[in-house]
Amino acid sequence: MKRIFIVTALTLTATLSMSGQGVMDALNSISTQTKGTARYSAMAGAFGALGGDITSIKQNPAGIGVYRSSELSVTAGFNFYDNHVDLPQNNNHNNDFYFTGDNLGVIGVINFKSGALRNLNFGFAYNNVMNFNNAYRADWSNIHTSLTQLIASKASNLGCPPADLGITSSYNPYNTMPWLPVLGYNTHLIYHTSVSSATNQYNAIYNTMQSRGSAYLTNITTGGIDEYDFNISGNIKDVFYWGLSINVTNISYHMESYYGEELQQVNVNNNNNRNVRTSVTDGSFELSNYLLTKGYGTGVKLGLIYRPINLIRLGFAVHTPTYYNMTDTYSAAVDYAFNDVDGKPLVGSSSNLDNQTAIGQIGYKFTSPWHFLGSMAFVFNKGGILSLDYEYTTTSDMYYSDIYADYSYTNNIMKSQVQGIHNIRAGAEFRITPLFSVRAGYSFETSPLNKDYFNGRMTPLIAEGTICHYQVPGEVHNVTCGLGYRYNNIFIDAAYVFRTQDYSIFAYEGALSDSQLTILNTNNHSIKLTFGYRF
C-alpha cells in the first residue's frame, strides 16, 4: 500500500523513515467492493434490513436470524478489469481477467415450538470482501519536473554529508539513513553541491532551465482482503431479529511498480570522483519498488432488524473497529544508464549492491474505523422486494500504533485530511414465477479525500519511503443485475456487477501541473454464480 500523504519527522526511527505508513495504506484496507453471493451482488448489497442471505452476515448479523431452515451455499466469480489512462500525448489501456472464490457459508437453525424466541441460528461465512488485482501504465512526454529533484530536496533537508549517504565496504547507509536519498546518491541521480560545503545541500541531475525528457509509471497489484464471520442470531416473535458476529480478517497486498525517466541535457556527476564537476549528458533511469503487506485482525458486529408489519423491515447495525497486526516487507532498486560521464559511460543495474536497497521489514498495528448502517426494506408478499441501505464509515478514528515508534503525526494528518465515507445502496427483486426472479441494484460511495486532492489543486505530502507515486480515489459507482432460480431446496443465482471509479495519478509529489492532470479510469466487470441447498 503506497507510502503517501505523510512527511515522517526526522525524529522517528530509521526504520520508519525507510518505510512508514500513510493515509493511502489505511484507505486500501477500508475500501469496499460489491462482493458476496450472486443474489446479494445483484441487488448491490442492499440487504441491511432484509437478511435471509449468507452475505448479510458481514453487513447486518441480524439478517441470519431471518432464516427458518439451515443452508449451505458457495459462490464463485469471473472478473475482468479494463483500465484507461488518457493523456493528450499518450493513451494506455490495460486489461486482464481472473477467477475468485467470493463466498462460502453455512447456516444452522434451531427451531423452538413455543416461547418468545422462535429460533436460534448459528452461521459461518467466508467472504472475499476486497480484491486488489489491477494494473495500469501512464506515460508522460515533455516533463517539466523530475523525480531526481524530489530526491535532492529530501537529501538536502536531511542535511548530512556525502559520507553518510555513500556505500563503502565497511559502511552501509541503508541501515541508518532514509532509503530514498541513499538510493539516489549512489545511483548518480543527485550529487553534493560542494565537497567542503557545511550546509550539505544536494542538486538533482535534472535542471529545469536546460533539461527535458519523458517519464512512465507501471503499477501492478495483487492480493485481497478475506473475512471470516462467526455468527449467533435469533428471532423474537417474528418481529425482532438480533445478531452478533465476530469477524477475523486477513489482508494480503502485493505491489510492484516501475517509474522511469528518459532525460536529455542533465548534469551528471561521477561520484567516484569527489570533485563537483559535472558532465552535461543524456541518459535514463528506472526506480523499481516491491511491497508485500500481510496482516490479520479481529472485530465485532452487532445488528437488529425490526418488522412492525409484514410490508416493512427496518435494520440497524454497527461494526466496531478491526484491530490489525500488520507486517510490511519491501525493497527498491535503480537501473541507470548515462552517456559518457568524465570520459566513461555510467551504467548500473539492480544486480549491483550500490543500486538496490536491502529487504526491509516492519511490523505495526492498525485500527480501522467504525461503521454504522441504517436500512429500510419493503417486502410485497412474495412478489417483490425494494431495499435501501445507508452506511457511514467514520475514518477519522483510524490510527497506527507500535511500541517502538511514534505515529502521532501520521494519525493527526489522517484526522485532518480524511473525511467520512458515505455509501448508499439500493436493490430490487421481482419474482416472475414461483421458480424465477429478476434483480437489479445500484450503489454509490463517496471519496474519503477532498475533491481538491483529486483535481490536483491540493498536493499531498509523501512519506520517507522509496514509493513516491500514489493515486487519489474518486467516487465509486456500481450497477448490478441478476437472475434467481428456486426449485424445492435447491437454488441457483447469477449476477453481473459493473464497477467504475476514477483516480488521479501522481508519479510523485509536485510531479504534474493541473494542465497535465492524469486520470486513471477503472472499469471492473464481474459475473457471479451461487449454488445453494436448504435443509
Coordinates of C-alpha atoms in Angstrom, one line a residue:
M1 CA 0.0 0.0 0.0
K2 CA 1.5 3.3 -1.2
R3 CA 3.7 5.4 1.2
I4 CA 2.0 8.8 0.8
F5 CA 0.5 11.9 2.4
I6 CA 2.8 12.0 5.4
V7 CA 6.2 13.6 5.8
T8 CA 7.8 11.5 8.5
A9 CA 9.5 13.6 11.2
L10 CA 13.3 13.1 11.3
T11 CA 13.0 12.2 14.9
L12 CA 11.3 8.9 14.1
T13 CA 13.3 5.8 14.0
A14 CA 15.4 4.9 11.0
T15 CA 13.1 2.0 10.1
L16 CA 10.1 4.3 9.8
S17 CA 12.0 6.7 7.5
M18 CA 12.7 3.7 5.2
S19 CA 9.1 2.7 5.0
G20 CA 6.4 4.4 7.0
Q21 CA 2.6 4.0 6.9
G22 CA 0.4 6.7 5.3
V23 CA -3.1 7.6 4.5
M24 CA -3.4 5.5 1.4
D25 CA -2.3 2.4 3.3
A26 CA -5.3 2.9 5.5
L27 CA -7.7 3.6 2.7
N28 CA -6.8 0.4 0.9
S29 CA -7.9 -1.6 3.9
I30 CA -11.3 0.1 4.4
S31 CA -12.4 0.4 0.8
T32 CA -15.4 -1.7 -0.3
Q33 CA -16.5 -3.7 -3.2
T34 CA -19.8 -5.4 -4.1
K35 CA -18.8 -8.9 -3.3
G36 CA -20.7 -11.9 -1.9
T37 CA -23.4 -14.2 -3.1
A38 CA -24.9 -13.6 -6.5
R39 CA -28.3 -12.6 -5.0
Y40 CA -26.6 -10.1 -2.7
S41 CA -24.4 -8.7 -5.5
A42 CA -27.3 -8.5 -8.0
M43 CA -29.1 -6.2 -5.5
A44 CA -26.0 -4.0 -5.0
G45 CA -25.6 -5.3 -1.4
A46 CA -28.8 -3.6 -0.1
F47 CA -29.5 -6.3 2.5
G48 CA -29.2 -4.5 5.7
A49 CA -32.9 -4.8 6.6
L50 CA -33.7 -7.9 4.6
G51 CA -31.4 -10.7 5.8
G52 CA -32.0 -14.2 4.5
D53 CA -28.8 -14.2 2.6
I54 CA -25.5 -15.7 3.9
T55 CA -23.6 -12.5 2.8
S56 CA -25.7 -10.4 5.2
I57 CA -23.6 -11.9 8.0
K58 CA -20.9 -9.4 7.1
Q59 CA -23.3 -6.4 6.9
N60 CA -26.0 -6.8 9.5
P61 CA -25.6 -10.0 11.5
A62 CA -29.3 -9.9 12.5
G63 CA -30.0 -11.0 8.9
I64 CA -29.1 -14.6 9.8
G65 CA -31.9 -14.6 12.3
V66 CA -34.4 -14.4 9.5
Y67 CA -33.6 -18.0 8.4
R68 CA -36.2 -20.7 9.2
S69 CA -34.1 -23.6 7.8
S70 CA -30.4 -24.5 7.6
E71 CA -28.5 -23.6 4.4
L72 CA -25.2 -24.3 2.6
S73 CA -24.0 -22.1 -0.3
V74 CA -20.9 -21.4 -2.3
T75 CA -20.2 -18.5 -4.8
A76 CA -17.5 -18.2 -7.5
G77 CA -16.7 -15.2 -9.7
F78 CA -15.3 -14.4 -13.1
N79 CA -13.7 -10.9 -13.1
F80 CA -12.4 -8.6 -15.8
Y81 CA -10.8 -5.2 -15.4
D82 CA -10.4 -2.6 -18.1
N83 CA -8.2 0.4 -17.3
H84 CA -7.6 3.5 -19.3
V85 CA -5.1 6.3 -18.8
D86 CA -5.7 9.0 -21.4
L87 CA -3.3 11.9 -22.0
P88 CA -3.0 14.3 -25.0
Q89 CA 0.3 12.7 -25.9
N90 CA -0.3 9.0 -24.9
N91 CA -3.1 6.6 -24.3
N92 CA -2.6 3.4 -22.3
H93 CA -5.0 0.5 -22.0
N94 CA -4.6 -2.4 -19.6
N95 CA -7.0 -5.3 -19.0
D96 CA -7.0 -8.8 -17.6
F97 CA -9.3 -11.4 -16.1
Y98 CA -9.1 -13.6 -13.1
F99 CA -11.3 -16.0 -11.1
T100 CA -12.3 -15.6 -7.4
G101 CA -14.0 -17.6 -4.7
D102 CA -16.2 -14.9 -3.3
N103 CA -18.3 -16.7 -0.7
L104 CA -18.7 -19.9 1.3
G105 CA -21.2 -20.2 4.1
V106 CA -23.3 -22.4 6.3
I107 CA -26.3 -21.7 8.5
G108 CA -27.6 -23.9 11.2
V109 CA -31.1 -23.3 12.6
I110 CA -32.6 -24.5 15.9
N111 CA -36.4 -24.0 16.0
F112 CA -38.4 -23.8 19.2
K113 CA -42.0 -24.9 19.4
S114 CA -43.0 -22.3 22.0
G115 CA -41.8 -19.1 23.7
A116 CA -40.8 -15.7 22.5
L117 CA -37.6 -17.0 20.9
R118 CA -38.8 -18.7 17.8
N119 CA -35.4 -19.8 16.5
L120 CA -31.7 -19.6 17.4
N121 CA -29.3 -19.6 14.5
F122 CA -25.6 -20.1 14.1
G123 CA -23.7 -19.1 11.0
F124 CA -20.3 -19.2 9.5
A125 CA -19.3 -17.4 6.3
Y126 CA -16.1 -16.7 4.3
N127 CA -16.3 -13.6 2.1
N128 CA -13.6 -12.2 -0.2
V129 CA -14.6 -8.6 0.6
M130 CA -11.8 -6.9 -1.5
N131 CA -9.7 -7.9 -4.5
F132 CA -6.5 -5.9 -5.4
N133 CA -5.8 -7.5 -8.8
N134 CA -5.1 -4.5 -11.0
A135 CA -2.5 -2.9 -13.3
Y136 CA -2.0 0.3 -15.2
R137 CA 0.6 2.3 -17.1
A138 CA 0.9 6.0 -17.6
D139 CA 3.3 7.8 -20.0
W140 CA 4.2 11.5 -19.9
S141 CA 6.1 13.3 -22.6
N142 CA 7.9 16.7 -22.3
I143 CA 8.0 16.6 -18.5
H144 CA 8.7 19.8 -16.6
T145 CA 10.0 18.3 -13.4
S146 CA 11.9 15.2 -12.4
L147 CA 11.8 12.7 -9.5
T148 CA 15.5 13.5 -9.1
Q149 CA 14.5 17.0 -7.8
L150 CA 12.4 15.5 -5.1
I151 CA 15.2 13.1 -4.1
A152 CA 17.7 16.1 -3.9
S153 CA 15.2 18.1 -1.8
K154 CA 14.9 15.2 0.7
A155 CA 18.7 14.7 0.8
S156 CA 19.2 18.5 1.4
N157 CA 16.6 18.5 4.2
L158 CA 18.4 15.7 5.8
G159 CA 21.5 17.8 5.9
C160 CA 24.0 15.0 6.2
P161 CA 27.4 14.9 4.4
P162 CA 28.0 12.6 1.4
A163 CA 30.0 10.2 3.7
D164 CA 26.7 9.4 5.4
L165 CA 25.0 8.5 2.1
G166 CA 27.7 6.8 0.3
I167 CA 28.2 3.0 0.4
T168 CA 31.6 1.6 1.2
S169 CA 33.0 -1.8 2.0
S170 CA 32.7 -1.0 5.7
Y171 CA 29.6 1.1 5.8
N172 CA 26.0 0.5 4.6
P173 CA 23.8 3.7 4.9
Y174 CA 20.7 1.7 4.3
N175 CA 21.0 0.5 7.9
T176 CA 20.8 4.0 9.4
M177 CA 19.6 6.6 6.8
P178 CA 16.4 7.2 4.8
W179 CA 16.5 5.0 1.8
L180 CA 15.4 7.3 -1.0
P181 CA 18.4 9.9 -0.6
V182 CA 20.8 6.9 -0.2
L183 CA 19.5 5.3 -3.3
G184 CA 19.5 8.5 -5.3
Y185 CA 23.1 9.4 -4.2
N186 CA 24.6 6.0 -5.0
T187 CA 23.0 5.8 -8.5
H188 CA 24.1 9.3 -9.6
L189 CA 20.6 10.8 -9.6
I190 CA 21.8 13.5 -7.2
Y191 CA 25.2 15.0 -6.3
H192 CA 26.6 17.1 -3.4
T193 CA 26.9 20.8 -4.2
S194 CA 30.4 21.1 -2.8
V195 CA 32.9 18.7 -1.1
S196 CA 33.6 21.3 1.6
S197 CA 30.1 22.7 2.0
A198 CA 29.0 22.9 5.6
T199 CA 25.3 23.1 4.6
N200 CA 25.3 19.7 2.9
Q201 CA 23.0 20.6 0.1
Y202 CA 22.4 18.4 -3.0
N203 CA 21.5 19.0 -6.6
A204 CA 19.4 17.0 -8.9
I205 CA 20.8 15.9 -12.3
Y206 CA 17.7 17.5 -13.9
N207 CA 17.9 21.2 -14.4
T208 CA 14.6 22.9 -15.1
M209 CA 16.2 25.5 -17.3
Q210 CA 18.1 23.2 -19.6
S211 CA 16.9 19.6 -19.2
R212 CA 14.0 17.8 -20.9
G213 CA 12.6 14.3 -21.1
S214 CA 9.8 11.9 -20.7
A215 CA 8.6 9.6 -18.0
Y216 CA 6.5 6.5 -17.4
L217 CA 4.9 4.6 -14.5
T218 CA 3.8 1.0 -14.4
N219 CA 1.9 -0.2 -11.3
I220 CA 0.8 -3.8 -10.7
T221 CA -1.1 -5.0 -7.6
T222 CA -2.5 -8.4 -6.5
G223 CA -4.0 -9.8 -3.3
G224 CA -7.2 -9.2 -1.4
I225 CA -9.0 -9.0 1.9
D226 CA -10.7 -12.1 3.2
E227 CA -13.2 -12.1 6.1
Y228 CA -14.4 -15.0 8.3
D229 CA -17.5 -14.3 10.2
F230 CA -18.8 -16.4 13.1
N231 CA -22.4 -15.6 14.0
I232 CA -25.2 -16.2 16.5
S233 CA -28.6 -14.7 15.9
G234 CA -32.2 -15.1 16.9
N235 CA -35.8 -14.4 16.1
I236 CA -38.1 -12.9 18.7
K237 CA -41.8 -13.4 17.9
D238 CA -41.1 -12.8 14.2
V239 CA -40.9 -9.1 15.0
F240 CA -37.3 -8.5 16.3
Y241 CA -34.3 -10.2 14.8
W242 CA -30.9 -9.8 16.5
G243 CA -27.4 -10.9 15.7
L244 CA -23.8 -10.9 16.9
S245 CA -20.8 -11.7 14.7
I246 CA -17.1 -12.0 15.5
N247 CA -15.1 -11.4 12.4
V248 CA -11.5 -12.4 11.6
T249 CA -10.0 -10.5 8.7
N250 CA -6.9 -11.4 6.6
I251 CA -5.1 -8.9 4.3
S252 CA -2.6 -9.7 1.6
Y253 CA -1.4 -6.9 -0.7
H254 CA 1.4 -7.2 -3.2
M255 CA 2.6 -4.2 -5.2
E256 CA 5.3 -3.9 -7.9
S257 CA 5.9 -0.5 -9.5
Y258 CA 8.4 0.8 -12.1
Y259 CA 8.9 4.5 -12.6
G260 CA 11.4 5.7 -15.2
E261 CA 12.6 8.8 -17.0
E262 CA 14.4 9.3 -20.3
L263 CA 16.4 12.5 -20.0
Q264 CA 18.4 14.9 -22.1
Q265 CA 20.8 17.6 -21.1
V266 CA 21.2 16.6 -17.5
N267 CA 24.1 17.3 -15.2
V268 CA 25.6 14.0 -14.1
N269 CA 28.5 13.7 -11.6
N270 CA 30.5 10.5 -11.3
N271 CA 30.6 10.1 -7.5
N272 CA 33.8 8.1 -7.7
N273 CA 35.4 11.5 -8.5
R274 CA 34.9 13.6 -5.4
N275 CA 35.1 17.0 -7.2
V276 CA 31.8 18.6 -8.1
R277 CA 32.5 18.9 -11.8
T278 CA 29.5 17.6 -13.8
S279 CA 29.1 16.5 -17.4
V280 CA 26.1 17.5 -19.4
T281 CA 24.8 14.3 -21.0
D282 CA 21.8 12.2 -21.8
G283 CA 20.5 9.1 -20.1
S284 CA 17.8 7.2 -18.3
F285 CA 16.9 5.6 -15.0
E286 CA 14.2 3.4 -13.6
L287 CA 13.2 3.1 -10.0
S288 CA 11.5 -0.2 -9.1
N289 CA 9.7 -0.9 -5.9
Y290 CA 8.4 -4.1 -4.2
L291 CA 6.0 -4.2 -1.3
L292 CA 4.2 -7.1 0.4
T293 CA 1.8 -6.3 3.2
K294 CA 0.2 -9.0 5.3
G295 CA -2.0 -8.7 8.3
Y296 CA -4.8 -10.1 10.3
G297 CA -7.4 -8.5 12.6
T298 CA -10.5 -9.1 14.7
G299 CA -13.7 -7.1 15.2
V300 CA -17.3 -7.4 16.3
K301 CA -20.6 -6.6 14.5
L302 CA -24.0 -6.1 16.2
G303 CA -27.3 -5.8 14.4
L304 CA -31.1 -5.5 14.7
I305 CA -34.0 -5.9 12.3
Y306 CA -37.5 -4.8 13.2
R307 CA -40.5 -5.9 11.3
P308 CA -43.5 -3.9 12.6
I309 CA -45.8 -5.2 9.8
N310 CA -45.2 -7.7 7.0
L311 CA -44.6 -5.0 4.5
I312 CA -41.8 -3.1 6.2
R313 CA -38.5 -4.1 7.7
L314 CA -36.1 -1.7 9.4
G315 CA -32.4 -2.5 10.1
F316 CA -29.6 -1.1 12.1
A317 CA -26.0 -2.4 12.5
V318 CA -22.7 -1.2 14.0
H319 CA -19.3 -2.6 13.3
T320 CA -16.6 -2.0 15.8
P321 CA -13.0 -1.2 14.6
T322 CA -11.0 -4.1 13.4
Y323 CA -7.7 -4.3 15.3
Y324 CA -4.9 -5.4 12.9
N325 CA -1.4 -6.7 13.3
M326 CA 0.4 -5.9 10.1
T327 CA 3.8 -6.6 8.5
D328 CA 5.4 -4.9 5.5
T329 CA 8.2 -6.4 3.5
Y330 CA 9.7 -4.0 1.0
S331 CA 12.7 -3.2 -1.2
A332 CA 13.8 -0.9 -4.0
A333 CA 16.3 -0.7 -6.8
V334 CA 17.5 1.7 -9.6
D335 CA 18.7 0.8 -13.1
Y336 CA 20.5 3.7 -14.8
A337 CA 22.5 4.4 -17.9
F338 CA 24.1 7.8 -18.7
N339 CA 26.2 8.5 -21.7
D340 CA 29.9 9.4 -21.5
V341 CA 30.5 11.0 -18.0
D342 CA 34.0 12.1 -17.1
G343 CA 35.3 10.0 -20.1
K344 CA 33.3 6.8 -19.5
P345 CA 29.6 5.7 -19.6
L346 CA 27.8 5.2 -16.3
V347 CA 25.7 2.1 -16.2
G348 CA 24.1 0.3 -13.3
S349 CA 21.6 -2.4 -12.8
S350 CA 19.7 -3.8 -9.8
S351 CA 22.3 -6.6 -9.6
N352 CA 24.8 -4.2 -8.3
L353 CA 24.8 -3.7 -4.5
D354 CA 25.0 0.1 -4.8
N355 CA 21.8 0.1 -6.9
Q356 CA 19.5 -1.8 -4.6
T357 CA 18.3 -1.5 -1.0
A358 CA 18.2 -4.3 1.5
I359 CA 15.0 -6.2 2.0
G360 CA 13.3 -4.4 4.8
Q361 CA 10.5 -5.5 7.2
I362 CA 8.5 -3.6 9.7
G363 CA 5.6 -4.7 12.0
Y364 CA 2.9 -2.3 13.3
K365 CA -0.7 -2.2 14.4
F366 CA -3.6 -0.6 12.6
T367 CA -7.1 0.2 13.9
S368 CA -9.8 0.6 11.3
P369 CA -12.8 3.0 11.7
W370 CA -16.3 2.4 12.9
H371 CA -19.2 1.6 10.5
F372 CA -22.8 2.5 11.1
L373 CA -25.6 1.1 8.9
G374 CA -29.3 2.1 8.6
S375 CA -31.6 0.2 6.3
M376 CA -35.3 0.0 5.1
A377 CA -36.9 -2.6 3.0
F378 CA -40.4 -3.3 1.6
V379 CA -41.5 -6.9 1.1
F380 CA -44.6 -7.2 -1.1
N381 CA -45.9 -10.5 0.0
K382 CA -43.8 -12.9 -2.1
G383 CA -43.9 -10.9 -5.3
G384 CA -41.2 -8.4 -4.9
I385 CA -38.7 -6.5 -2.7
L386 CA -37.4 -2.9 -2.6
S387 CA -34.4 -2.2 -0.3
L388 CA -32.3 0.8 0.6
D389 CA -29.2 0.9 2.8
Y390 CA -27.1 3.8 4.1
E391 CA -23.7 3.2 5.6
Y392 CA -21.3 5.7 7.2
T393 CA -17.7 5.0 7.8
T394 CA -16.1 7.4 10.3
T395 CA -12.5 7.3 9.1
S396 CA -11.3 10.0 11.5
D397 CA -10.7 7.4 14.2
M398 CA -8.3 5.3 12.2
Y399 CA -4.8 5.1 13.7
Y400 CA -1.5 3.4 13.6
S401 CA 0.4 2.3 16.7
D402 CA 3.5 0.5 17.7
I403 CA 5.5 0.2 20.9
Y404 CA 8.8 1.2 19.1
A405 CA 7.6 4.2 17.1
D406 CA 5.5 7.3 17.5
Y407 CA 2.7 7.5 14.9
S408 CA 1.0 10.6 16.4
Y409 CA 2.0 12.9 13.5
T410 CA 0.6 10.3 11.0
N411 CA -2.6 9.9 13.0
N412 CA -3.2 13.6 13.2
I413 CA -2.7 14.0 9.5
M414 CA -5.3 11.3 8.9
K415 CA -7.8 13.0 11.1
S416 CA -7.4 16.3 9.2
Q417 CA -7.2 15.0 5.7
V418 CA -9.6 12.1 5.6
Q419 CA -13.3 12.6 5.6
G420 CA -16.1 10.2 6.4
I421 CA -17.3 7.8 3.6
H422 CA -21.0 7.7 2.7
N423 CA -22.3 4.6 0.9
I424 CA -25.8 4.3 -0.5
R425 CA -27.1 1.1 -1.8
A426 CA -30.5 0.3 -3.5
G427 CA -31.8 -3.0 -4.7
A428 CA -34.9 -4.6 -6.1
E429 CA -36.2 -8.1 -6.7
F430 CA -39.2 -9.2 -8.6
R431 CA -40.5 -12.8 -8.7
I432 CA -41.7 -13.6 -12.2
T433 CA -42.8 -17.1 -11.4
P434 CA -42.6 -19.2 -8.3
L435 CA -39.3 -20.5 -9.7
F436 CA -37.7 -17.4 -11.3
S437 CA -36.7 -14.0 -10.0
V438 CA -35.0 -10.9 -11.6
R439 CA -32.9 -8.5 -9.6
A440 CA -31.2 -5.1 -10.1
G441 CA -29.4 -2.6 -8.0
Y442 CA -27.2 0.5 -7.8
S443 CA -24.7 1.7 -5.2
F444 CA -22.7 4.9 -4.7
E445 CA -19.7 5.5 -2.5
T446 CA -18.1 8.9 -1.8
S447 CA -14.3 9.5 -1.9
P448 CA -12.6 9.7 1.5
L449 CA -10.5 12.6 0.3
N450 CA -11.3 16.2 -0.5
K451 CA -12.0 16.8 -4.2
D452 CA -9.1 19.3 -4.3
Y453 CA -6.7 16.4 -3.9
F454 CA -8.4 14.5 -6.8
N455 CA -8.3 17.6 -9.1
G456 CA -4.7 18.4 -8.3
R457 CA -5.4 21.7 -6.6
M458 CA -4.1 20.4 -3.3
T459 CA -0.9 18.4 -3.3
P460 CA -0.5 15.7 -0.6
L461 CA 2.9 15.2 1.1
I462 CA 4.7 11.9 0.7
A463 CA 6.4 9.7 3.2
E464 CA 10.2 9.0 3.6
G465 CA 9.9 5.7 1.8
T466 CA 11.0 4.9 -1.8
I467 CA 7.5 4.5 -3.2
C468 CA 6.7 8.0 -4.3
H469 CA 3.7 7.5 -6.7
Y470 CA 0.2 7.5 -5.5
Q471 CA -3.5 7.5 -6.7
V472 CA -6.2 9.7 -5.2
P473 CA -9.5 7.8 -5.4
G474 CA -12.7 9.3 -6.7
E475 CA -16.3 8.3 -6.3
V476 CA -17.4 4.6 -6.8
H477 CA -20.4 3.6 -8.8
N478 CA -21.8 0.1 -9.0
V479 CA -24.6 -1.0 -11.4
T480 CA -25.9 -4.6 -10.9
C481 CA -28.4 -7.1 -12.1
G482 CA -29.1 -10.8 -11.9
L483 CA -31.4 -13.8 -12.0
G484 CA -32.5 -16.4 -9.4
Y485 CA -33.9 -19.9 -9.7
R486 CA -35.5 -21.9 -6.9
Y487 CA -36.7 -25.5 -7.0
N488 CA -37.6 -27.3 -3.8
N489 CA -34.5 -26.9 -1.6
I490 CA -32.0 -26.1 -4.4
F491 CA -31.3 -22.5 -5.6
I492 CA -29.0 -21.2 -8.3
D493 CA -28.3 -17.4 -8.6
A494 CA -26.4 -15.4 -11.2
A495 CA -25.3 -11.8 -11.1
Y496 CA -23.4 -9.2 -13.1
V497 CA -21.7 -6.3 -11.4
F498 CA -20.2 -3.3 -13.2
R499 CA -18.0 -1.1 -11.0
T500 CA -16.4 2.2 -12.2
Q501 CA -14.1 4.6 -10.4
D502 CA -11.6 7.3 -11.4
Y503 CA -8.3 8.0 -9.8
S504 CA -5.9 10.9 -10.2
I505 CA -2.4 9.5 -10.7
F506 CA 0.7 11.3 -9.4
A507 CA 4.2 10.0 -10.2
Y508 CA 5.5 11.8 -7.1
E509 CA 4.7 14.9 -5.1
G510 CA 4.7 18.0 -7.3
A511 CA 5.2 16.0 -10.5
L512 CA 2.4 17.4 -12.6
S513 CA 0.6 20.7 -13.0
D514 CA -3.2 21.0 -13.4
S515 CA -2.9 21.1 -17.2
Q516 CA -1.2 17.7 -17.1
L517 CA -3.6 16.0 -14.6
T518 CA -3.6 12.3 -15.2
I519 CA -6.8 10.4 -14.7
L520 CA -7.0 6.6 -14.4
N521 CA -10.4 5.3 -15.3
T522 CA -11.0 1.8 -13.9
N523 CA -13.9 -0.4 -15.1
N524 CA -14.5 -3.8 -13.4
H525 CA -16.9 -6.4 -14.7
S526 CA -17.8 -9.4 -12.5
I527 CA -20.1 -12.4 -13.2
K528 CA -21.0 -14.4 -10.1
L529 CA -22.7 -17.8 -9.7
T530 CA -24.1 -19.1 -6.4
F531 CA -25.2 -22.7 -5.7
G532 CA -27.1 -23.4 -2.5
Y533 CA -29.1 -26.0 -0.7
R534 CA -31.5 -25.6 2.2
F535 CA -32.2 -28.4 4.6

